[in-house]
PDB file of C-alpha atoms in Angstrom:
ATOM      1  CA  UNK A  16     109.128 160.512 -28.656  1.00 69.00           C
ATOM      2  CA  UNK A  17     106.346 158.858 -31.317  1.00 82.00           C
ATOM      3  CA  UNK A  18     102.740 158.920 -29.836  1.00 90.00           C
ATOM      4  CA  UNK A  19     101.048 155.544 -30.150  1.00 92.00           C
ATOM      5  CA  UNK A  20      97.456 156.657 -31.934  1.00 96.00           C
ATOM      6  CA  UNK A  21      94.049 155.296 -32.547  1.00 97.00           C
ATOM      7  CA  UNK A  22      91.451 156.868 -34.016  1.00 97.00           C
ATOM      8  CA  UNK A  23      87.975 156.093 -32.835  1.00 96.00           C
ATOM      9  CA  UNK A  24      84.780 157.096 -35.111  1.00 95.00           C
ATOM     10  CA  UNK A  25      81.966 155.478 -36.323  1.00 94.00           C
ATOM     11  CA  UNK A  26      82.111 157.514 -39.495  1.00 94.00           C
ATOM     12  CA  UNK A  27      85.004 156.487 -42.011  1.00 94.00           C
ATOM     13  CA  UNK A  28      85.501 159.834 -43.621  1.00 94.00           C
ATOM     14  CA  UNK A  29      85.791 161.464 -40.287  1.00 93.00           C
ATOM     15  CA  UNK A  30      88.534 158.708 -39.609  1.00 94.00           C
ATOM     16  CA  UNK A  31      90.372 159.495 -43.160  1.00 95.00           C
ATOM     17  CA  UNK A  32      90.212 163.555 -42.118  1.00 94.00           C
ATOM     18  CA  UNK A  33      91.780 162.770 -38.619  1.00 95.00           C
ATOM     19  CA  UNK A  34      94.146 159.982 -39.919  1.00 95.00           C
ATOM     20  CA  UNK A  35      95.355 162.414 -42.986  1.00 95.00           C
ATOM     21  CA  UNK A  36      96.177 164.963 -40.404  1.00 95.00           C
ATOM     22  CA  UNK A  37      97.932 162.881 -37.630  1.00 95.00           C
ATOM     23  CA  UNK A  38      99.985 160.847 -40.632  1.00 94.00           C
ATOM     24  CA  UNK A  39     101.360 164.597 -41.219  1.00 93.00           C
ATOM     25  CA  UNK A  40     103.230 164.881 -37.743  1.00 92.00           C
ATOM     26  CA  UNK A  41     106.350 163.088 -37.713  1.00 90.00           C
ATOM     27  CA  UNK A  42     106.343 162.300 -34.014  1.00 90.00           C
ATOM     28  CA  UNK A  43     103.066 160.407 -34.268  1.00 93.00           C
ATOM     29  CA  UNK A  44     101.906 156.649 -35.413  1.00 93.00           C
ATOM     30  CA  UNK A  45      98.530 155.494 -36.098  1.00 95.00           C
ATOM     31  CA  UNK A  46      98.369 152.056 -34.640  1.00 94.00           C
ATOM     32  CA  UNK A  47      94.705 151.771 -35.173  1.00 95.00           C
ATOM     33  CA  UNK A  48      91.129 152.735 -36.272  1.00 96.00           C
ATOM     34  CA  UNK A  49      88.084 151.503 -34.577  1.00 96.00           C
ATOM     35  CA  UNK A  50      84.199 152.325 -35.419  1.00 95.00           C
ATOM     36  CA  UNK A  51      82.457 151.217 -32.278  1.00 95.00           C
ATOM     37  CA  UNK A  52      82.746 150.608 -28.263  1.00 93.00           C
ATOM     38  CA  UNK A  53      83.859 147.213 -28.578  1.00 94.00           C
ATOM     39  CA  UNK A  54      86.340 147.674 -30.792  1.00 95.00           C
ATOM     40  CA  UNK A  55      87.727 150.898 -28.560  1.00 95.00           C
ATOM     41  CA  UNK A  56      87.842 148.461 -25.853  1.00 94.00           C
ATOM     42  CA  UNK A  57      89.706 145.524 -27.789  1.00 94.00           C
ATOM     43  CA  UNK A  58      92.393 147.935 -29.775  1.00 94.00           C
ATOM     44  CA  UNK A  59      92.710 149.915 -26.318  1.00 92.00           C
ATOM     45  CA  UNK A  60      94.147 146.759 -24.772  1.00 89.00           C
ATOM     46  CA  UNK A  61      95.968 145.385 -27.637  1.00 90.00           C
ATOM     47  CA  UNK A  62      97.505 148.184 -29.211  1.00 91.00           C
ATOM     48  CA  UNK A  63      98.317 149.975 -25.959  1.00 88.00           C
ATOM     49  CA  UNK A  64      98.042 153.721 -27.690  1.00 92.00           C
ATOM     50  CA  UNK A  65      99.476 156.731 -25.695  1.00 91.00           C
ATOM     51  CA  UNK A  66      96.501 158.627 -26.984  1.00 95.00           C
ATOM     52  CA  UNK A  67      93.323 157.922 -28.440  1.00 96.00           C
ATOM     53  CA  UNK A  68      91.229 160.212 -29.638  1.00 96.00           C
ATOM     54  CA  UNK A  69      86.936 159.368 -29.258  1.00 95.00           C
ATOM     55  CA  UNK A  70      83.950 160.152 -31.387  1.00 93.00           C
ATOM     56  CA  UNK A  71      81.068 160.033 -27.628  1.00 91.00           C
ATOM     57  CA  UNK A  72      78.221 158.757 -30.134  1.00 90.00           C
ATOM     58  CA  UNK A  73      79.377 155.201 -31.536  1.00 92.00           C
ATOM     59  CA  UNK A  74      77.493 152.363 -32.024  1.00 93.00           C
ATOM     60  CA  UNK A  75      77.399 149.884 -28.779  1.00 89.00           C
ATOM     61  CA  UNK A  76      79.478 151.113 -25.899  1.00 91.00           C
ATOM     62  CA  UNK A  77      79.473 155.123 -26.239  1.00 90.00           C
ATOM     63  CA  UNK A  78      82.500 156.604 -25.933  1.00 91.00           C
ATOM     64  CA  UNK A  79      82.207 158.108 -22.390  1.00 91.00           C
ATOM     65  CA  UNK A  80      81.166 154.578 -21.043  1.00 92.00           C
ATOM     66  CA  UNK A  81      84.080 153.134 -23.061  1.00 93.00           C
ATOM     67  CA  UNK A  82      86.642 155.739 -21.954  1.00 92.00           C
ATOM     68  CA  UNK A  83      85.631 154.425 -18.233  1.00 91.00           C
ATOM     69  CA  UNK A  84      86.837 150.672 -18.591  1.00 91.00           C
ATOM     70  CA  UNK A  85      89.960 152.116 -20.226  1.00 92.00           C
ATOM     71  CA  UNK A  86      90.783 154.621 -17.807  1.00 88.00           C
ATOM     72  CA  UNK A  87      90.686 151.721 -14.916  1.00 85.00           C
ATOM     73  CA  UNK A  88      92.933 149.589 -17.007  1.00 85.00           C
ATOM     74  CA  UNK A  89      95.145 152.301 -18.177  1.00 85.00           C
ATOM     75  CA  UNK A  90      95.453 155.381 -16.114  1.00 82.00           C
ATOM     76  CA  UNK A  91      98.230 157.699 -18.108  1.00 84.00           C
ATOM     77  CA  UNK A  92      96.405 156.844 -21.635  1.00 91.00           C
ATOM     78  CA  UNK A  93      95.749 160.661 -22.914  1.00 93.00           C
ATOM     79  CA  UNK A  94      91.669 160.864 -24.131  1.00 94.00           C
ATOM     80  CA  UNK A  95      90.986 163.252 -26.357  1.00 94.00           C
ATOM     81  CA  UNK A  96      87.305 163.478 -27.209  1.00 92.00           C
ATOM     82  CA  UNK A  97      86.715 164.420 -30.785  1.00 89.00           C
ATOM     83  CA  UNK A  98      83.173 164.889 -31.083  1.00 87.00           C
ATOM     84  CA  UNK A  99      80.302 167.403 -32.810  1.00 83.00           C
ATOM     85  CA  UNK A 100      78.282 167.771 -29.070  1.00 75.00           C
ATOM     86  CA  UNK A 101      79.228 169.968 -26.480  1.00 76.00           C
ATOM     87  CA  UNK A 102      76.794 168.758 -23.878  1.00 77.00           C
ATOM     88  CA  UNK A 103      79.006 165.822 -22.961  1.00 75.00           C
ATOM     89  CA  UNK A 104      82.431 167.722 -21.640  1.00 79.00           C
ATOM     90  CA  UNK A 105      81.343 167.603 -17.951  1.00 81.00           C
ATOM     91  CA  UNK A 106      81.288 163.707 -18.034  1.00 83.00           C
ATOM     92  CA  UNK A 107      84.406 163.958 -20.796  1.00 79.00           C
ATOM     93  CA  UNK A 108      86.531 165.121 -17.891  1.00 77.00           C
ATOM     94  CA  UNK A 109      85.071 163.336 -15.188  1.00 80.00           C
ATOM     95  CA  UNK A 110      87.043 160.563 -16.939  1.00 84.00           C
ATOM     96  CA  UNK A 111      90.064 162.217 -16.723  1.00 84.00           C
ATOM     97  CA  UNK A 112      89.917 163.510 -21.029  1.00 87.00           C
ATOM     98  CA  UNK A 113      93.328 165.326 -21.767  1.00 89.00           C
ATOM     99  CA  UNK A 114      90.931 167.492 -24.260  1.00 90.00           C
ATOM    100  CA  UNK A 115      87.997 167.811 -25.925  1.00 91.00           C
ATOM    101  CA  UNK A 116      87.119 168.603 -29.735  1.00 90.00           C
ATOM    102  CA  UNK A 117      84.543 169.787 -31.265  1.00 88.00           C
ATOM    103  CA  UNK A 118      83.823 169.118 -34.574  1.00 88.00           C
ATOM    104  CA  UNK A 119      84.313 170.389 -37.699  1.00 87.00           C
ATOM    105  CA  UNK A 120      88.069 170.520 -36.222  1.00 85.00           C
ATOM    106  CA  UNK A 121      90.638 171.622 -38.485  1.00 89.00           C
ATOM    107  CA  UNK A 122      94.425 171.050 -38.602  1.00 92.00           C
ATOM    108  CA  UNK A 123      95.869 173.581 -36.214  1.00 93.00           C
ATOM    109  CA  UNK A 124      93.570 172.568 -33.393  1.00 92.00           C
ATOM    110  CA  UNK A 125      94.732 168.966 -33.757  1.00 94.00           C
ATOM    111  CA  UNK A 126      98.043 170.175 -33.093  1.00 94.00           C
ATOM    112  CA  UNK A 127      97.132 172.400 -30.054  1.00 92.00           C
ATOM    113  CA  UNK A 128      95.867 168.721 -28.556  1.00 92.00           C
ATOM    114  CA  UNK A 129      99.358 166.696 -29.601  1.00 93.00           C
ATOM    115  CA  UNK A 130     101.837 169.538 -28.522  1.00 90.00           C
ATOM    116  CA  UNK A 131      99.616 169.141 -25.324  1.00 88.00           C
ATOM    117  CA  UNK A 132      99.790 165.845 -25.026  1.00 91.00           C
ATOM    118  CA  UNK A 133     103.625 165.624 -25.861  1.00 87.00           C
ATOM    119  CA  UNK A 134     104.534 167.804 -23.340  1.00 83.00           C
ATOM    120  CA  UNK A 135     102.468 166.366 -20.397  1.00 83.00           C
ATOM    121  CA  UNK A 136     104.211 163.318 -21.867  1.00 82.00           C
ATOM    122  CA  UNK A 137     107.790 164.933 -21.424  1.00 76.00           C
ATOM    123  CA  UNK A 138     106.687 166.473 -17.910  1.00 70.00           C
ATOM    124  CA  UNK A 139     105.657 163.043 -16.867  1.00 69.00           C
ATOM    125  CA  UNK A 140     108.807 161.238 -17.634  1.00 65.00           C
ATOM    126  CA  UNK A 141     110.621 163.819 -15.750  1.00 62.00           C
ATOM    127  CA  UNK A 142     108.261 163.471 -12.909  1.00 59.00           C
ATOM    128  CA  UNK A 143     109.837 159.682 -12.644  1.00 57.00           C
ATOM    129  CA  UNK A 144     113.047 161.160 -11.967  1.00 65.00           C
ATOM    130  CA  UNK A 145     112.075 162.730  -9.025  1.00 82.00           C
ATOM    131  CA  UNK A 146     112.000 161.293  -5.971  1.00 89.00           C
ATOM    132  CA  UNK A 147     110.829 161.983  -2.356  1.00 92.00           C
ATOM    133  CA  UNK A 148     113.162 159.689   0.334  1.00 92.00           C
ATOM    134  CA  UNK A 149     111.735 159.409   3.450  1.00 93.00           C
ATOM    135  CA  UNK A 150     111.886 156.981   6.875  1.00 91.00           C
ATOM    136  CA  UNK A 151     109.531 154.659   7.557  1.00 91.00           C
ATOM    137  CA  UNK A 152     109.266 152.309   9.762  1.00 86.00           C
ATOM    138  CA  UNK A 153     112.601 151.891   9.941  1.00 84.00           C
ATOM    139  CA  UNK A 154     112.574 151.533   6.221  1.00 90.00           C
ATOM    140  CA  UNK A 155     114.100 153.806   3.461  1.00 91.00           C
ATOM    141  CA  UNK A 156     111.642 154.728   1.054  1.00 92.00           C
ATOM    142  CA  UNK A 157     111.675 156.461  -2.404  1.00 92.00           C
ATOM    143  CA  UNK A 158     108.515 157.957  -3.489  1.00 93.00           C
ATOM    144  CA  UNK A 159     107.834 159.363  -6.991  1.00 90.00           C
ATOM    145  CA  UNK A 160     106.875 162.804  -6.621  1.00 91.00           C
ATOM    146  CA  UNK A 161     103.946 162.764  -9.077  1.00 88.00           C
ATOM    147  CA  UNK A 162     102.426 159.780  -7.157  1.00 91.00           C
ATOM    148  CA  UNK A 163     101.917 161.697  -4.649  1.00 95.00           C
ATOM    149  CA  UNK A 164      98.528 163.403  -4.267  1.00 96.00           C
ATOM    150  CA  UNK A 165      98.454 164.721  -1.052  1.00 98.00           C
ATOM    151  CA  UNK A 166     100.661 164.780   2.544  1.00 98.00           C
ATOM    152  CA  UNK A 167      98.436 164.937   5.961  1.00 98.00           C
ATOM    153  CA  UNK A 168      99.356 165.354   9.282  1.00 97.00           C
ATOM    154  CA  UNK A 169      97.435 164.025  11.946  1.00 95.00           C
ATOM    155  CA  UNK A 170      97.473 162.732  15.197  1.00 92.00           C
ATOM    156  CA  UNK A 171     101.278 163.668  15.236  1.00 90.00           C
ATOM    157  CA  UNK A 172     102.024 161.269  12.291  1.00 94.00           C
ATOM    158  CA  UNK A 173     102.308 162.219   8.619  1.00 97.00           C
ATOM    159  CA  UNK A 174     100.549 160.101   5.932  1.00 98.00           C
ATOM    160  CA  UNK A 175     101.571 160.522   2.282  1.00 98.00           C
ATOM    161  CA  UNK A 176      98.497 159.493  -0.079  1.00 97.00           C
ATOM    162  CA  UNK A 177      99.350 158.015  -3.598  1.00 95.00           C
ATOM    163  CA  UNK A 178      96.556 156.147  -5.647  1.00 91.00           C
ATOM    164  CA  UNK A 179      98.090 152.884  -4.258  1.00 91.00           C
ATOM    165  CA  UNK A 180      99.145 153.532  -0.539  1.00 94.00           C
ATOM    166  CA  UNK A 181      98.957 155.391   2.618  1.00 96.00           C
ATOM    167  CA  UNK A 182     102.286 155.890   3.541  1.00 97.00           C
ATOM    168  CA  UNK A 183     103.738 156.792   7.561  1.00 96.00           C
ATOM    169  CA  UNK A 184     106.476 158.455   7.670  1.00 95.00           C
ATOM    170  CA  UNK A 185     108.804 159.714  10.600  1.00 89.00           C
ATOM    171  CA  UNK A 186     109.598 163.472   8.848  1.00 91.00           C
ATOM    172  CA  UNK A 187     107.822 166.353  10.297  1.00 93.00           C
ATOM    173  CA  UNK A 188     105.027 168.343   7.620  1.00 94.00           C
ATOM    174  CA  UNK A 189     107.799 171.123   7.472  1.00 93.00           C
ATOM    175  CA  UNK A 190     110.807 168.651   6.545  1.00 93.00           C
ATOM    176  CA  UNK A 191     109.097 166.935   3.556  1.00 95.00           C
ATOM    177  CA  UNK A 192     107.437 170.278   2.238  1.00 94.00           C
ATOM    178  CA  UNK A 193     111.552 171.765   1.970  1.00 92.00           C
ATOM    179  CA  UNK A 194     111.784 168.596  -0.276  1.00 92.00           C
ATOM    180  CA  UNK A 195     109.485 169.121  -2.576  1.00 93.00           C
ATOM    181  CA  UNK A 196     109.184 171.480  -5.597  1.00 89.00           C
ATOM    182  CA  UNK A 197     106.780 174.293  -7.229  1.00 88.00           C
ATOM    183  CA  UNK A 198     103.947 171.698  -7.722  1.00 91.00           C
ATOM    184  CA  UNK A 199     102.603 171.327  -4.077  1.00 96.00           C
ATOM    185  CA  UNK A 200     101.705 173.667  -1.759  1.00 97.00           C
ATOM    186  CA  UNK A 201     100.549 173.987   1.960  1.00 97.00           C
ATOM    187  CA  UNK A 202      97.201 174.689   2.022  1.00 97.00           C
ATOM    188  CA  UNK A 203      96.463 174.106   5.400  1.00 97.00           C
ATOM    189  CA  UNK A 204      98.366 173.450   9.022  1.00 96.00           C
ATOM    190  CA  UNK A 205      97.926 169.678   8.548  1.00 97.00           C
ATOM    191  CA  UNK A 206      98.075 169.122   4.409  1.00 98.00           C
ATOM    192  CA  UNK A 207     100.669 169.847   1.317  1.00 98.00           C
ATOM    193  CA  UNK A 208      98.479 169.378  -1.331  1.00 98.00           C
ATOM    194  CA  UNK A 209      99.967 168.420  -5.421  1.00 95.00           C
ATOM    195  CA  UNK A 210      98.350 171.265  -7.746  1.00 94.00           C
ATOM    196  CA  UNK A 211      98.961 168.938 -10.726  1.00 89.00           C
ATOM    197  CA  UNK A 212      96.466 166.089  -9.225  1.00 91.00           C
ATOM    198  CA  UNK A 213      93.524 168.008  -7.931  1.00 93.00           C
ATOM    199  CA  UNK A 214      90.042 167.221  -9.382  1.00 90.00           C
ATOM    200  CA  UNK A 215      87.384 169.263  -8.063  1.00 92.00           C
ATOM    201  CA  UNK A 216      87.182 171.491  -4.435  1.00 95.00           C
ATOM    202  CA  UNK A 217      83.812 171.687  -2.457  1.00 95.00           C
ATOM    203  CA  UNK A 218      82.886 173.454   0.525  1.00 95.00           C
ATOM    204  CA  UNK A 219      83.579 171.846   3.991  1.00 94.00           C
ATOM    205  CA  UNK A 220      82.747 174.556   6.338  1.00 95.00           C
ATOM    206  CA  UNK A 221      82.730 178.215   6.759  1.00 94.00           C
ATOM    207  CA  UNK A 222      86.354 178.352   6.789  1.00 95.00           C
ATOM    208  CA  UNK A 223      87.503 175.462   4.670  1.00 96.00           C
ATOM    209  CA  UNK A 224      87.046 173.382   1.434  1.00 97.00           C
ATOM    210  CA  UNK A 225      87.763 169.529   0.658  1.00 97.00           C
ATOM    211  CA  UNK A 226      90.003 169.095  -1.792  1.00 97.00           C
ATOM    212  CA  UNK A 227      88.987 165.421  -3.635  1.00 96.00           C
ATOM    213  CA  UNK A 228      91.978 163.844  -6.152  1.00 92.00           C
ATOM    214  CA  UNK A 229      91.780 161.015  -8.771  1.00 79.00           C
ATOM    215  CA  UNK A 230      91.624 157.582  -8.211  1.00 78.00           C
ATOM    216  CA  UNK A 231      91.391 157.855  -4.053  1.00 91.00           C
ATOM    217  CA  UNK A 232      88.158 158.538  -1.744  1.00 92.00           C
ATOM    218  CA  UNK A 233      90.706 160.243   0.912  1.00 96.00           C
ATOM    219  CA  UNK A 234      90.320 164.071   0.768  1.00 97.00           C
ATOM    220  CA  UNK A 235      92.253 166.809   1.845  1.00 97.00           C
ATOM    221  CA  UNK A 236      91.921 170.538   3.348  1.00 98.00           C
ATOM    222  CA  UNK A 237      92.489 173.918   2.168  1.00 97.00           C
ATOM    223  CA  UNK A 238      91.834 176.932   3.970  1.00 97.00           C
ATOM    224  CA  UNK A 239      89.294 179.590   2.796  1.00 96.00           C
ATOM    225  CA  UNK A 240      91.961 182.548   2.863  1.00 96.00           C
ATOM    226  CA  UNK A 241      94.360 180.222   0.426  1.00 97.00           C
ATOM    227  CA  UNK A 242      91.823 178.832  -1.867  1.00 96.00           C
ATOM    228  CA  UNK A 243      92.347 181.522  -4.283  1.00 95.00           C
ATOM    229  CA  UNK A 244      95.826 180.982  -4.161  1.00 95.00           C
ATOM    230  CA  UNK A 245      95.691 177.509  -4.503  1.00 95.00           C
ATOM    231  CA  UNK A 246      93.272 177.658  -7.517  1.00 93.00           C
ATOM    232  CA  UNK A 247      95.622 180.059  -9.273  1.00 90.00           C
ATOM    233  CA  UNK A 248      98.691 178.573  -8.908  1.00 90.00           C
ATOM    234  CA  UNK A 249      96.670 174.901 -10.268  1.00 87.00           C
ATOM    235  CA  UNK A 250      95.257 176.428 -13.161  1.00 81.00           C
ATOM    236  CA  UNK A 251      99.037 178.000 -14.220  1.00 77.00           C
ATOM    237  CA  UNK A 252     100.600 174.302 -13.428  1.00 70.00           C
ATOM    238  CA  UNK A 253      98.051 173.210 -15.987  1.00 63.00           C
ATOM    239  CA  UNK A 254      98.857 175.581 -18.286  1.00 55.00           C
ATOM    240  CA  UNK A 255     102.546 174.793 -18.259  1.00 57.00           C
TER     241      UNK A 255
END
């Protein structure tokens, strides 16, 4: 596996110190440097990198405003954001950043990021072996496991929510949760929730939380006495 790589810093020694690193790893090609926004947004599109790694404070476009346009374009693109301010991780991951570097970074934490990055990589090319098949209306289908964000039953249907569709099926919430594996989990009597895809969980009621996803308005539940659980067991998915 070679990961595609641009480097994106206004500064050109910063851009020789990251480029003499990454030219080091034998799994990894630098297709690219750029120094500003528009130049992110150009190479982005015609280099198509697996990972790209993004000084915040470049001339033009920053790079959080950048990383936006990309991410809609390009949702399994790995950001890394390789910057000296801290203040900026919040909106770093609200676009979905694989990691974020502070500078001065050295060598070894470079390396933390790729072996990261290589294994989601791996994990997510596995993931497209996997398939759910269910009925629906009267049609066969085959669902990739890590499309799916969340399963809901309601109204005595179940609806299967990727970032594309809202799927019916004629399987009962019991039937398709034997079918799956370690990375969903019933969180309520009416969801199955995927650990890997959760972004962020807010209070509902007294006795329940929304769970929210990427790339979908549609939210599902969890149950006060299993957030804990379910919170764990995301955090050690992630760490996987």
């Amino acid at each position: 596996m070679i990961l595609r790589t641009l480097i994106v810093d206004d500064q050109m020694e910063m851009r020789k110190i990251m480029k003499q690193i990454l030219d080091e790893v034998p799994y990894v090609r630098v297709v690219g440097e750029a120094k500003n926004g528009l130049e992110l947004l150009d190479f982005s599109l015609e280099l198509s990198p697996d990972i790209i790694f993004i000084d915040i404070e470049i001339p033009g476009i920053n790079g959080i405003e950048a990383a936006k346009e990309i991410r809609k374009r390009d949702p399994d693109v790995h950001l890394v954001f390789a910057t000296g301010y801290r203040d900026y991780a919040g909106e770093a991951f609200d676009v979905y950043a694989t990691d974020y570097i502070q500078k001065p970074y050295s060598r070894e934490r470079i390396m933390q990021t790729l072996d990261r990055v290589k294994s989601l990589m791996k994990k997510e090319k596995n993931d497209e072996e996997k398939l759910l098949s269910i009925l629906s209306n009267r049609t066969k289908r085959y669902i990739k496991l890590g499309d799916i964000l969340f399963i809901e039953s309601r109204n005595r249907k179940i609806y299967i929510f990727t970032a594309q569709e809202e799927i019916e099926c004629n399987e009962t919430l019991n039937e398709i949760h034997g079918l799956l594996d370690q990375r969903f989990m019933r969180t309520h009597k009416s969801f199955i929730v995927n650990l890997d895809r959760i972004r962020c969980v807010k209070p509902m009621t007294r006795t329940s939380y929304s769970v929210y996803f990427d790339a979908i308005e549609q939210t599902a539940c969890v149950s006060k006495d299993l957030l804990e659980e379910m919170v764990e067991r995301a955090e050690n998915m992630s760490k996987r």
